Coordinates of C-alpha atoms in Angstrom, one line a residue:
Chain Q
M30 CA -17.9 -18.9 15.0
E31 CA -16.5 -17.7 11.7
S32 CA -14.0 -14.9 11.9
I33 CA -14.8 -14.0 8.3
A34 CA -18.1 -14.4 6.5
V35 CA -18.5 -13.5 2.8
S36 CA -22.0 -13.8 1.5
Q37 CA -23.2 -13.4 -2.1
L38 CA -20.4 -10.8 -2.6
S39 CA -20.3 -9.0 -5.9
V40 CA -17.8 -6.1 -6.5
H41 CA -17.0 -4.1 -9.6
R42 CA -13.6 -2.8 -10.1
R43 CA -12.8 -0.3 -12.8
G44 CA -16.1 -1.0 -14.4
V45 CA -15.5 -4.8 -14.5
L46 CA -17.4 -7.3 -12.4
A47 CA -14.3 -8.6 -10.6
V48 CA -16.1 -10.7 -8.0
D49 CA -19.5 -12.3 -8.7
S50 CA -21.7 -13.8 -6.0
V51 CA -18.9 -15.2 -3.9
S52 CA -19.7 -16.8 -0.5
F53 CA -17.3 -18.5 1.9
T54 CA -16.3 -18.4 5.5
A55 CA -12.9 -18.5 7.3
R56 CA -12.4 -19.7 10.9
A57 CA -10.0 -18.8 13.7
G58 CA -7.0 -21.0 14.0
E59 CA -7.1 -21.9 10.3
V60 CA -5.3 -20.8 7.2
T61 CA -7.9 -20.2 4.5
V62 CA -6.3 -19.9 1.1
L63 CA -7.9 -18.1 -1.9
L64 CA -6.3 -19.8 -4.8
G65 CA -6.7 -18.8 -8.4
P66 CA -5.0 -17.4 -11.5
N67 CA -4.3 -13.6 -11.8
G68 CA -7.5 -11.8 -12.3
A69 CA -9.6 -14.3 -10.5
G70 CA -10.8 -11.8 -8.0
K71 CA -8.6 -12.7 -5.0
T72 CA -7.3 -9.2 -4.3
T73 CA -10.7 -7.6 -4.9
T74 CA -12.2 -10.0 -2.3
V75 CA -9.5 -9.4 0.2
E76 CA -9.6 -5.6 -0.2
T77 CA -13.4 -5.7 0.3
L78 CA -12.8 -7.6 3.6
E79 CA -10.1 -5.0 4.5
G80 CA -12.6 -2.2 4.0
Y81 CA -10.9 -0.6 0.9
L82 CA -13.7 -1.6 -1.5
R83 CA -17.4 -1.7 -0.9
P84 CA -19.7 -4.5 -1.9
D85 CA -22.0 -3.8 -4.9
R86 CA -24.1 -6.7 -3.7
G87 CA -24.0 -9.1 -0.8
S88 CA -22.1 -8.5 2.4
V89 CA -18.8 -9.1 4.2
R90 CA -18.2 -9.4 7.9
V91 CA -15.0 -9.6 9.8
L92 CA -15.4 -10.6 13.4
G93 CA -19.0 -9.7 13.0
L94 CA -18.2 -6.1 11.9
D95 CA -18.7 -4.3 8.6
P96 CA -15.2 -3.3 7.4
A97 CA -16.3 -0.4 5.3
H98 CA -18.3 1.3 8.1
Q99 CA -16.8 0.1 11.4
R100 CA -13.2 0.8 10.7
A101 CA -12.4 2.2 14.2
E102 CA -13.7 -1.0 15.9
L103 CA -12.0 -3.3 13.4
T104 CA -8.6 -1.9 12.7
P105 CA -7.0 -2.7 16.1
T106 CA -7.7 -6.4 15.5
L107 CA -6.6 -6.6 11.8
G108 CA -3.2 -7.4 10.3
V109 CA -2.8 -6.5 6.6
M110 CA -0.1 -7.3 4.1
L111 CA -1.0 -5.6 0.8
Q112 CA -0.1 -7.3 -2.5
E113 CA 2.6 -4.5 -3.0
G114 CA 4.2 -1.8 -1.1
G115 CA 2.8 -0.3 2.1
I116 CA 6.3 0.4 3.6
Y117 CA 8.3 3.7 3.8
P118 CA 11.5 3.1 1.6
P119 CA 13.6 5.6 3.6
M120 CA 12.8 4.0 6.9
T121 CA 14.7 1.2 8.6
S122 CA 12.8 -2.0 9.6
A123 CA 13.3 -1.2 13.3
R124 CA 11.9 2.3 12.9
A125 CA 9.0 1.2 10.8
I126 CA 8.0 -1.5 13.3
S127 CA 8.4 0.8 16.2
L128 CA 6.2 3.4 14.4
F129 CA 3.5 0.9 13.6
A130 CA 3.7 -0.4 17.2
S131 CA 2.7 3.1 18.4
Y132 CA -0.7 2.7 16.7
Y133 CA -1.7 -0.3 18.8
A134 CA -2.6 -0.7 22.5
N135 CA -0.5 -3.8 23.2
P136 CA 2.0 -4.3 20.4
L137 CA 4.7 -6.9 20.1
G138 CA 8.2 -5.8 21.0
V139 CA 10.3 -4.5 18.1
D140 CA 13.3 -6.8 18.7
E141 CA 11.0 -9.8 19.2
L142 CA 9.2 -9.2 16.0
L143 CA 12.4 -8.6 14.0
G144 CA 13.5 -12.0 15.3
I145 CA 10.3 -13.7 14.3
V146 CA 10.4 -12.5 10.7
G147 CA 14.2 -13.0 10.5
L148 CA 15.2 -9.4 10.0
S149 CA 17.3 -8.8 13.1
E150 CA 20.5 -8.6 11.1
V151 CA 19.2 -5.9 8.8
A152 CA 17.2 -4.0 11.3
G153 CA 19.1 -0.8 10.7
V154 CA 19.0 -0.9 6.9
P155 CA 16.5 1.4 5.1
A156 CA 13.8 -0.6 3.4
K157 CA 14.8 0.6 -0.1
R158 CA 18.1 -1.3 0.3
L159 CA 16.5 -4.6 1.4
S160 CA 15.9 -7.4 -1.0
G161 CA 12.4 -8.0 -2.3
G162 CA 12.0 -10.9 0.0
Q163 CA 13.2 -8.9 3.0
R164 CA 10.7 -6.2 2.2
R165 CA 7.9 -8.7 2.1
R166 CA 9.0 -9.9 5.6
L167 CA 9.0 -6.4 6.8
A168 CA 5.4 -5.9 5.5
L169 CA 4.5 -9.2 7.3
A170 CA 6.1 -7.8 10.5
L171 CA 4.0 -4.6 10.2
A172 CA 0.9 -6.8 9.8
L173 CA 1.6 -8.6 13.0
V174 CA 2.9 -5.9 15.3
G175 CA -0.6 -5.2 16.8
R176 CA -1.3 -8.8 17.8
P177 CA -4.1 -9.1 15.2
R178 CA -7.0 -11.7 15.5
V179 CA -7.5 -11.7 11.7
V180 CA -4.6 -11.5 9.2
F181 CA -4.9 -10.8 5.5
L182 CA -1.9 -11.8 3.4
D183 CA -2.2 -10.9 -0.2
E184 CA 0.4 -13.0 -2.1
P185 CA 2.8 -13.0 0.8
T186 CA 5.5 -15.1 -0.8
A187 CA 5.3 -13.8 -4.4
G188 CA 8.8 -13.1 -5.6
V189 CA 10.3 -14.2 -2.4
D190 CA 13.5 -16.4 -2.3
P191 CA 13.2 -19.9 -0.8
E192 CA 14.7 -18.9 2.5
G193 CA 12.3 -16.1 2.9
R194 CA 9.4 -18.4 2.0
L195 CA 10.4 -20.8 4.7
A196 CA 10.5 -17.9 7.2
I197 CA 7.1 -16.6 6.1
R198 CA 5.5 -20.1 6.2
G199 CA 6.9 -20.6 9.7
V200 CA 5.3 -17.4 10.9
I201 CA 2.0 -18.3 9.3
E202 CA 2.0 -21.7 11.0
Q203 CA 2.8 -20.1 14.3
L204 CA -0.1 -17.7 13.9
R205 CA -2.4 -20.5 13.2
G206 CA -1.3 -22.2 16.4
E207 CA -2.1 -19.1 18.3
G208 CA -5.7 -19.1 17.0
V209 CA -5.4 -16.3 14.5
C210 CA -7.7 -16.4 11.5
I211 CA -5.4 -16.2 8.4
L212 CA -6.7 -15.4 4.9
L213 CA -4.0 -15.8 2.3
T214 CA -4.1 -15.4 -1.5
T215 CA -1.8 -17.1 -3.9
H216 CA -1.7 -18.3 -7.5
E217 CA 0.9 -20.9 -6.6
L218 CA -0.5 -24.4 -6.0
E219 CA 2.5 -25.6 -4.0
E220 CA 2.0 -22.7 -1.6
A221 CA -1.7 -23.5 -1.2
E222 CA -1.0 -27.2 -0.8
R223 CA 1.5 -26.6 2.0
L224 CA -0.4 -24.1 4.0
A225 CA -4.1 -24.4 3.5
D226 CA -6.5 -25.8 6.1
H227 CA -9.3 -24.6 3.9
L228 CA -9.1 -23.9 0.2
V229 CA -11.3 -21.6 -1.9
L230 CA -10.6 -21.9 -5.6
L231 CA -11.5 -18.8 -7.6
R232 CA -11.7 -18.3 -11.3
A233 CA -13.0 -15.2 -13.2
G234 CA -14.6 -13.8 -10.1
T235 CA -16.5 -17.0 -9.1
I236 CA -15.8 -19.9 -6.7
V237 CA -15.2 -23.2 -8.5
A238 CA -14.4 -25.2 -5.4
D239 CA -14.4 -24.8 -1.6
G240 CA -13.3 -27.3 0.9
T241 CA -10.5 -28.8 2.9
P242 CA -7.5 -30.0 0.9
A243 CA -8.5 -33.6 1.7
E244 CA -12.0 -33.0 0.3
L245 CA -10.7 -31.3 -2.8
L246 CA -8.0 -33.9 -3.4
G247 CA -10.5 -36.8 -3.0
G248 CA -10.3 -39.1 0.0
A249 CA -9.8 -42.3 -1.9
D250 CA -6.6 -43.6 -3.5
E251 CA -6.7 -44.4 -7.2
I252 CA -4.7 -45.5 -10.2
R253 CA -4.3 -43.4 -13.3
F254 CA -2.9 -44.6 -16.6
A255 CA -2.6 -43.4 -20.1
A256 CA -2.9 -45.7 -23.1
A257 CA -4.7 -46.0 -26.4
V258 CA -8.0 -44.2 -26.8
G259 CA -11.3 -46.0 -26.5
L260 CA -10.3 -49.2 -24.5
P261 CA -13.3 -51.2 -23.2
T262 CA -13.3 -50.0 -19.6
E263 CA -16.1 -52.3 -18.5
E264 CA -13.9 -55.3 -19.1
L265 CA -11.1 -54.0 -16.9
A266 CA -13.6 -52.8 -14.3
A267 CA -15.1 -56.3 -14.1
R268 CA -11.6 -57.8 -13.7
L269 CA -10.5 -55.4 -11.0
G270 CA -13.8 -55.1 -9.2
A271 CA -13.6 -51.3 -9.3
A272 CA -14.9 -48.5 -11.5
V273 CA -12.8 -47.5 -14.5
R274 CA -13.4 -44.3 -16.4
E275 CA -11.8 -42.8 -19.5
E276 CA -11.7 -39.3 -18.2
R277 CA -10.1 -37.7 -21.3
P278 CA -9.3 -39.5 -24.5
G279 CA -6.5 -42.0 -23.6
E280 CA -6.5 -41.1 -19.9
Y281 CA -8.0 -43.6 -17.5
R282 CA -8.8 -43.6 -13.8
V283 CA -9.3 -46.7 -11.7
A284 CA -11.1 -46.2 -8.4
R285 CA -8.9 -48.6 -6.5
A286 CA -5.9 -48.3 -4.2
P287 CA -2.7 -48.9 -6.1
D288 CA -1.7 -52.2 -4.5
P289 CA 0.6 -54.5 -6.4
A290 CA -2.2 -56.9 -7.4
A291 CA -4.3 -54.0 -8.9
L292 CA -1.3 -52.6 -10.8
A293 CA -0.5 -56.1 -12.0
G294 CA -4.1 -56.5 -13.1
V295 CA -3.9 -53.3 -15.2
T296 CA -0.6 -54.1 -16.8
T297 CA -1.6 -57.7 -17.5
W298 CA -4.9 -56.7 -19.1
L299 CA -3.0 -54.2 -21.3
A300 CA -0.4 -56.9 -22.2
E301 CA -3.2 -59.3 -23.2
R302 CA -4.6 -56.7 -25.5
G303 CA -1.2 -55.8 -26.9
V304 CA -1.7 -52.1 -25.9
A305 CA 1.3 -50.0 -25.0
L306 CA 1.2 -48.2 -21.6
D307 CA 2.2 -44.5 -21.8
E308 CA 2.0 -43.6 -18.2
L309 CA 1.0 -45.3 -14.9
R310 CA 0.6 -43.6 -11.6
G311 CA -1.0 -44.5 -8.3
G312 CA -1.9 -42.6 -5.1
R313 CA -3.6 -39.5 -4.3
R314 CA -4.2 -36.8 -6.8
R315 CA -2.1 -33.7 -6.6
L316 CA -3.8 -30.4 -6.1
E317 CA -2.4 -29.3 -9.5
E318 CA -4.6 -31.9 -11.3
V319 CA -7.7 -31.0 -9.3
F320 CA -7.0 -27.3 -10.0
L321 CA -6.4 -27.7 -13.7
E322 CA -9.4 -30.0 -14.0
L323 CA -11.7 -27.5 -12.3
L324 CA -10.4 -24.6 -14.3
V325 CA -10.7 -26.4 -17.6
E326 CA -14.2 -27.7 -16.8
E327 CA -15.3 -24.2 -15.8
A328 CA -13.7 -22.5 -18.7
Q329 CA -15.1 -24.7 -21.5
P330 CA -18.6 -23.2 -21.6
R331 CA -17.2 -19.7 -21.5
E332 CA -14.5 -19.8 -24.1
A333 CA -12.2 -17.5 -22.2
A334 CA -8.9 -18.8 -20.7
P335 CA -8.1 -18.3 -17.1
G336 CA -6.1 -15.1 -16.5
R337 CA -7.4 -13.2 -19.4
R338 CA -7.9 -10.3 -17.1
G339 CA -4.6 -11.1 -15.7
R340 CA -3.1 -7.7 -15.6
R341 CA -1.8 -7.2 -12.1
R342 CA -2.7 -4.3 -10.0
R343 CA 0.1 -1.7 -9.9
Chain L
M14 CA -6.9 10.4 19.6
N15 CA -4.0 8.1 20.6
T16 CA -1.2 10.5 21.8
N17 CA 1.4 7.9 21.5
A18 CA 0.7 7.3 17.8
L19 CA 0.5 11.1 17.1
L20 CA 3.9 11.7 18.7
A21 CA 5.6 8.8 17.0
Q22 CA 4.1 9.7 13.6
S23 CA 5.1 13.4 14.0
R24 CA 8.6 12.4 15.0
E25 CA 9.0 10.2 11.9
E26 CA 7.5 12.8 9.6
I27 CA 10.1 15.3 10.9
R28 CA 12.9 12.8 10.7
M29 CA 12.1 12.0 7.1
T30 CA 12.3 15.7 6.2
L31 CA 15.5 16.4 8.1
E32 CA 17.3 13.2 7.1
Q33 CA 17.0 13.3 3.3
G34 CA 19.4 15.5 1.4
E35 CA 17.1 16.6 -1.4
R36 CA 14.5 17.7 1.2
L37 CA 17.1 19.6 3.2
L38 CA 18.3 21.3 0.0
L39 CA 14.8 22.6 -0.6
T40 CA 13.9 23.6 3.0
F41 CA 17.2 24.9 4.3
V42 CA 20.0 25.2 1.8
I43 CA 18.2 27.3 -0.8
P44 CA 16.6 29.8 1.6
I45 CA 19.9 30.2 3.5
L46 CA 22.1 30.6 0.4
G47 CA 19.6 32.9 -1.1
L48 CA 19.5 35.1 2.0
I49 CA 23.3 35.3 2.2
L50 CA 23.9 35.7 -1.5
F51 CA 21.3 38.4 -2.2
S52 CA 21.9 40.3 1.1
E53 CA 25.7 40.4 0.5
T54 CA 25.8 41.2 -3.2
P55 CA 24.2 44.1 -5.1
I56 CA 22.5 41.7 -7.6
V57 CA 19.0 43.1 -7.0
S58 CA 18.1 46.7 -6.0
T59 CA 15.5 46.4 -3.3
G60 CA 14.6 50.0 -2.6
T61 CA 15.1 49.4 1.2
S62 CA 17.6 50.9 3.5
S63 CA 19.6 47.7 3.6
R64 CA 19.3 44.6 1.3
V65 CA 19.0 42.2 4.3
E66 CA 15.9 44.2 5.4
F67 CA 14.3 43.0 2.2
F68 CA 15.7 39.5 1.9
A69 CA 15.3 38.3 5.5
P70 CA 11.5 38.4 5.3
S71 CA 11.7 37.0 1.8
A72 CA 13.8 34.0 3.0
L73 CA 11.3 33.4 5.7
A74 CA 8.4 33.4 3.2
L75 CA 10.4 31.1 0.9
A76 CA 11.0 28.7 3.9
V77 CA 7.3 28.5 4.6
M78 CA 6.5 27.9 0.9
S79 CA 9.1 25.2 0.6
T80 CA 8.0 23.3 3.7
A81 CA 4.3 23.7 3.6
M82 CA 3.8 23.3 -0.1
V83 CA 6.7 21.6 -1.9
N84 CA 8.0 19.3 0.8
L85 CA 4.6 18.3 2.0
A86 CA 3.3 17.6 -1.5
V87 CA 6.3 15.5 -2.6
A88 CA 6.5 13.5 0.7
T89 CA 2.7 12.8 0.7
G90 CA 2.7 12.1 -3.0
F91 CA 5.4 9.4 -2.7
E92 CA 3.7 8.0 0.4
R93 CA 0.6 7.6 -1.7
S94 CA 2.5 5.9 -4.5
W95 CA 4.4 3.6 -2.1
G96 CA 1.0 2.3 -0.9
V97 CA 1.8 3.7 2.6
L98 CA -1.3 5.9 2.8
K99 CA -3.4 2.9 1.8
R100 CA -1.7 0.7 4.3
L101 CA -2.2 3.2 7.1
G102 CA -6.0 3.0 6.3
T103 CA -6.1 -0.5 7.9
T104 CA -4.2 0.6 11.1
P105 CA -5.8 2.3 14.0
L106 CA -4.1 5.6 13.0
T107 CA -7.0 7.7 11.7
P108 CA -6.7 10.0 8.7
G109 CA -7.2 12.9 11.2
A110 CA -4.3 11.7 13.3
L111 CA -2.1 11.4 10.2
L112 CA -3.1 14.9 9.1
A113 CA -2.3 16.2 12.6
A114 CA 1.1 14.6 12.6
K115 CA 1.9 16.2 9.3
A116 CA 0.7 19.6 10.6
V117 CA 3.0 19.2 13.7
A118 CA 5.9 18.2 11.4
V119 CA 5.4 21.2 9.1
I120 CA 5.2 23.6 12.1
V121 CA 8.3 22.2 13.8
V122 CA 10.3 22.3 10.6
E123 CA 9.2 25.9 10.0
L124 CA 10.2 26.8 13.5
V125 CA 13.7 25.3 13.0
Q126 CA 14.0 27.2 9.6
T127 CA 12.9 30.4 11.3
I128 CA 15.4 30.1 14.0
V129 CA 18.3 29.3 11.6
L130 CA 17.3 32.1 9.1
L131 CA 16.8 34.6 11.9
G132 CA 20.2 33.9 13.3
I133 CA 21.8 34.3 10.0
A134 CA 19.9 37.5 9.2
L135 CA 20.8 39.0 12.6
G136 CA 24.4 38.1 11.8
L137 CA 24.1 40.0 8.5
G138 CA 23.1 43.0 10.4
W139 CA 19.3 42.8 10.2
R140 CA 17.3 44.6 12.8
P141 CA 13.7 43.5 12.4
H142 CA 10.7 45.7 13.4
A143 CA 8.5 44.3 16.1
G144 CA 5.9 42.8 13.8
A145 CA 6.4 39.3 15.0
G146 CA 2.8 38.6 16.0
V147 CA 1.5 39.8 12.6
A148 CA 4.2 37.8 10.8
V149 CA 3.3 34.6 12.6
G150 CA -0.3 35.1 11.8
A151 CA 0.4 35.6 8.1
A152 CA 2.8 32.6 8.1
L153 CA 0.2 30.3 9.7
L154 CA -2.5 31.3 7.2
A155 CA 0.0 30.9 4.3
T156 CA 1.0 27.5 5.7
V157 CA -2.6 26.3 5.7
A158 CA -3.1 27.6 2.1
F159 CA 0.2 26.0 0.8
A160 CA -0.6 22.8 2.6
G161 CA -3.9 22.7 0.9
L162 CA -2.3 23.1 -2.5
G163 CA 0.3 20.5 -1.6
F164 CA -2.3 17.9 -0.5
L165 CA -4.3 18.7 -3.7
M166 CA -1.4 17.8 -5.9
A167 CA -0.3 14.8 -3.8
G168 CA -3.8 13.3 -3.6
T169 CA -4.7 13.6 -7.3
L170 CA -1.5 13.3 -9.3
R171 CA 1.0 10.5 -9.7
A172 CA 4.1 11.0 -7.5
E173 CA 6.3 12.0 -10.3
A174 CA 3.8 14.5 -11.6
T175 CA 3.4 15.9 -8.1
L176 CA 7.2 16.3 -7.9
A177 CA 7.3 18.2 -11.2
V178 CA 4.3 20.4 -10.6
A179 CA 5.3 21.2 -7.0
N180 CA 8.8 22.2 -8.0
G181 CA 7.4 24.1 -11.1
L182 CA 5.0 26.1 -8.9
Y183 CA 7.9 26.8 -6.5
V184 CA 9.9 28.4 -9.2
V185 CA 7.0 30.4 -10.7
F186 CA 5.9 31.5 -7.2
L187 CA 9.4 32.5 -6.3
G188 CA 9.6 34.7 -9.4
I189 CA 6.3 36.5 -9.1
S190 CA 5.9 36.7 -5.4
G191 CA 8.0 39.7 -4.6
M192 CA 10.4 37.6 -2.7
M193 CA 13.4 38.0 -5.1
F194 CA 12.7 41.6 -6.1
P195 CA 10.1 44.2 -5.3
L196 CA 6.8 43.5 -6.9
S197 CA 6.6 46.9 -8.5
R198 CA 9.0 45.6 -11.1
L199 CA 6.2 43.4 -12.5
G200 CA 4.2 46.4 -13.6
G201 CA 0.6 45.7 -14.3
F202 CA 1.1 42.0 -13.7
A203 CA 1.7 42.7 -10.0
D204 CA -2.1 43.0 -9.4
V205 CA -2.6 39.5 -10.7
A206 CA 0.3 38.2 -8.8
R207 CA -1.1 39.7 -5.6
L208 CA -4.0 37.2 -5.8
L209 CA -1.6 34.3 -5.2
P210 CA -0.7 33.1 -1.7
P211 CA 3.2 33.5 -2.0
T212 CA 2.8 37.1 -3.1
A213 CA 0.3 37.8 -0.3
L214 CA 2.7 36.2 2.2
A215 CA 5.6 38.3 1.0
D216 CA 3.3 41.4 1.0
A217 CA 2.6 40.7 4.7
L218 CA 6.0 39.8 5.9
H219 CA 7.9 42.7 4.2
P220 CA 6.0 45.5 6.0
A221 CA 5.5 43.5 9.3
L222 CA 9.2 42.7 9.7
G223 CA 10.9 45.2 7.5
S224 CA 9.5 48.7 7.2
G225 CA 7.2 48.4 10.2
A226 CA 4.3 49.6 8.0
G227 CA 0.8 48.0 8.2
V228 CA 0.0 44.9 6.3
P229 CA -2.3 45.7 3.4
A230 CA -5.8 44.3 3.9
E231 CA -5.7 42.7 0.5
A232 CA -2.9 40.4 1.6
W233 CA -4.9 39.2 4.6
I234 CA -8.0 38.6 2.4
V235 CA -6.0 36.6 -0.2
L236 CA -4.2 34.5 2.4
A237 CA -7.5 33.8 4.2
A238 CA -9.3 32.9 1.0
W239 CA -6.6 30.5 -0.1
A240 CA -6.4 29.0 3.4
V241 CA -10.1 28.0 3.1
V242 CA -10.4 27.1 -0.6
A243 CA -7.2 25.1 -1.1
P244 CA -7.7 22.7 1.9
A245 CA -11.4 22.3 0.9
L246 CA -10.4 21.4 -2.6
A247 CA -7.8 18.9 -1.3
A248 CA -10.3 17.3 1.1
W249 CA -12.8 16.9 -1.8
R250 CA -10.4 15.5 -4.4
F251 CA -7.8 13.6 -2.3
R252 CA -7.5 9.9 -3.0
F253 CA -5.5 7.7 -0.5
A254 CA -4.6 5.0 -3.1
T255 CA -3.3 5.5 -6.6
D256 CA -5.6 2.8 -8.1

C-alpha cells in the first residue's frame, strides 16, 4: 500500500496557485524525490502533506490519514525536516535530541542518533555555533528520533558541504533499507539521480514527469551526435537499421546501442558527405538532459521560464 | 498529556531563561539592583515609613512583569522566527502541552525571583505584612495578563519587533505603574495608568505586603479583565509560523 497518496491536489499560497492538480503516490521502503526548480511547488506539496497547509482542491493522505485533521494520530509516525530552521540555536545537539526524544513513545537513543548523523564530536556545542551542514544534520536527527514510518526531507542537502552530504545520503539509504517511506525535495539533479527510487518532476505547480529513474532516462541505449543542420536522416537510418531523428536543429539521436560498428557507421556516413562532426556521445541519457528537455517542452507554450516565481521561502 | 514531554519541555524552557545573560539581566539583575539601589539611597521619596517597604513590593511586581511579559514574548517570538514553533507542530507535543510547559517555566522562574528578592529585602530590613495570599493571587492574575500580552506580540510581530515592543512596553510600564515612585506623582494621569496591568499589580502588592491595607477593588477588576482579554486576543491572533 502507498504510504503517501496525493490526489488532484491544488493549493494556493499567498494568493498564487502554487500547486495545480498534482497526483502521485509514494511507497514504503522507497525514496520518492520531488524534483524541480525553485517555485515549482515542491515545498507547498510537502507542507500540505505535513498538515501545515490545507488543500484547496483534491486530497492528501499519509498512512491513510488526513494530515490537517488527524494530527494526533499522525505525528507520532512522522519525521519532518523543514526547508529552514526548526532548531533552537542556544541548545546543544545532545539537549535538542533528548528534548525531542521525550515527545515520542519509543525514541532512538541520543548517543546512537548523534553517531548516525555524525555529530558525536560536537554534541555539546550550541546549534548557533555549528556549521550550516551540521545544523542540517541536527535537523535530520530531530526528524528521526521518534522512529518515523514516513519522513519528509525538504532540501536536506541544500548548502551542505560534501562530507555532510555523504552522511545525509547514508542515513537516507539506511532508512530506505528499514522500510521507511522517504519523500525528499531537491532542485539538484545529481542529488535526485543518486537517491531516487521514484522521481516526480514538478514545474510551475504541475507534474511534468513521474516514474522510476530508469523509466525517465529511457531503457534503451542510444547514440547522439551534433553536426550540420538538415542532414537526410532517412539515409543514415537505412544504413544503420535504426531510427534517426533530428531532435533540435543540428542535434541527432540514433536509436541504437553505441557499439563500434554503429559509431563507425555514423562517422563514415558523415565523412562520405564531407560533414564535420561537432559532438558524438553514446550510452544512456543523463537525467539532466531529460529534465531540461521536459522543462523546455513544457515551458514553450507558456512563455514563462522555470523559476520565475523562484523567490525562496524565508 | 505526555508527562515526560511536559517535564522535559518545561525544564528546557527554564534552562533557556536561566542560562542566557540577556534574559538573566532582565529577570534578575535589574529587579535586584533596583531594589538595593532605591532602598539604600534617598533618590525617590516614597511616603512610606521605610524605603524598602515601598521598593520590595515594587521589585516583586517588576519581576513578574519581566518574566511573564518581556521574557516570554521575546523567547516565544524568536522560537517562532527560528521555525521552532512550526517544527513542533509536526511532533506529538501538542500546542496545549507547549503552553503548559511555558506556564510551568514562568511560574518556576517567578518563584526563584521571589525567593531571591525576598531574601535581599529581608536583609535590607524589610518586615512584610502578612498579605502573602492576596499578593500571590494578584501576582498570578497579573502573570496571566502579562503572558497574554507577551503571546500577542510574539505571535503577530516579527521577532525583532517583538523584542523592541516588549522592551519599550517594559520601560513605559515601569514608569507609569507606581513601581518606581508613588502613583500620586502622576496627578490626573494616574487614573488612566490605573487601567493598566502593571499599575494594578503594584496597587495590589503595595498595600498587601507593605501597609497592610486592603487592596482596592479597582485593582482586582483591572487585573481580572486583562487576564481574560489579553490571552483571548493572543489565542485569536497567534500564528505559529512567520510565513
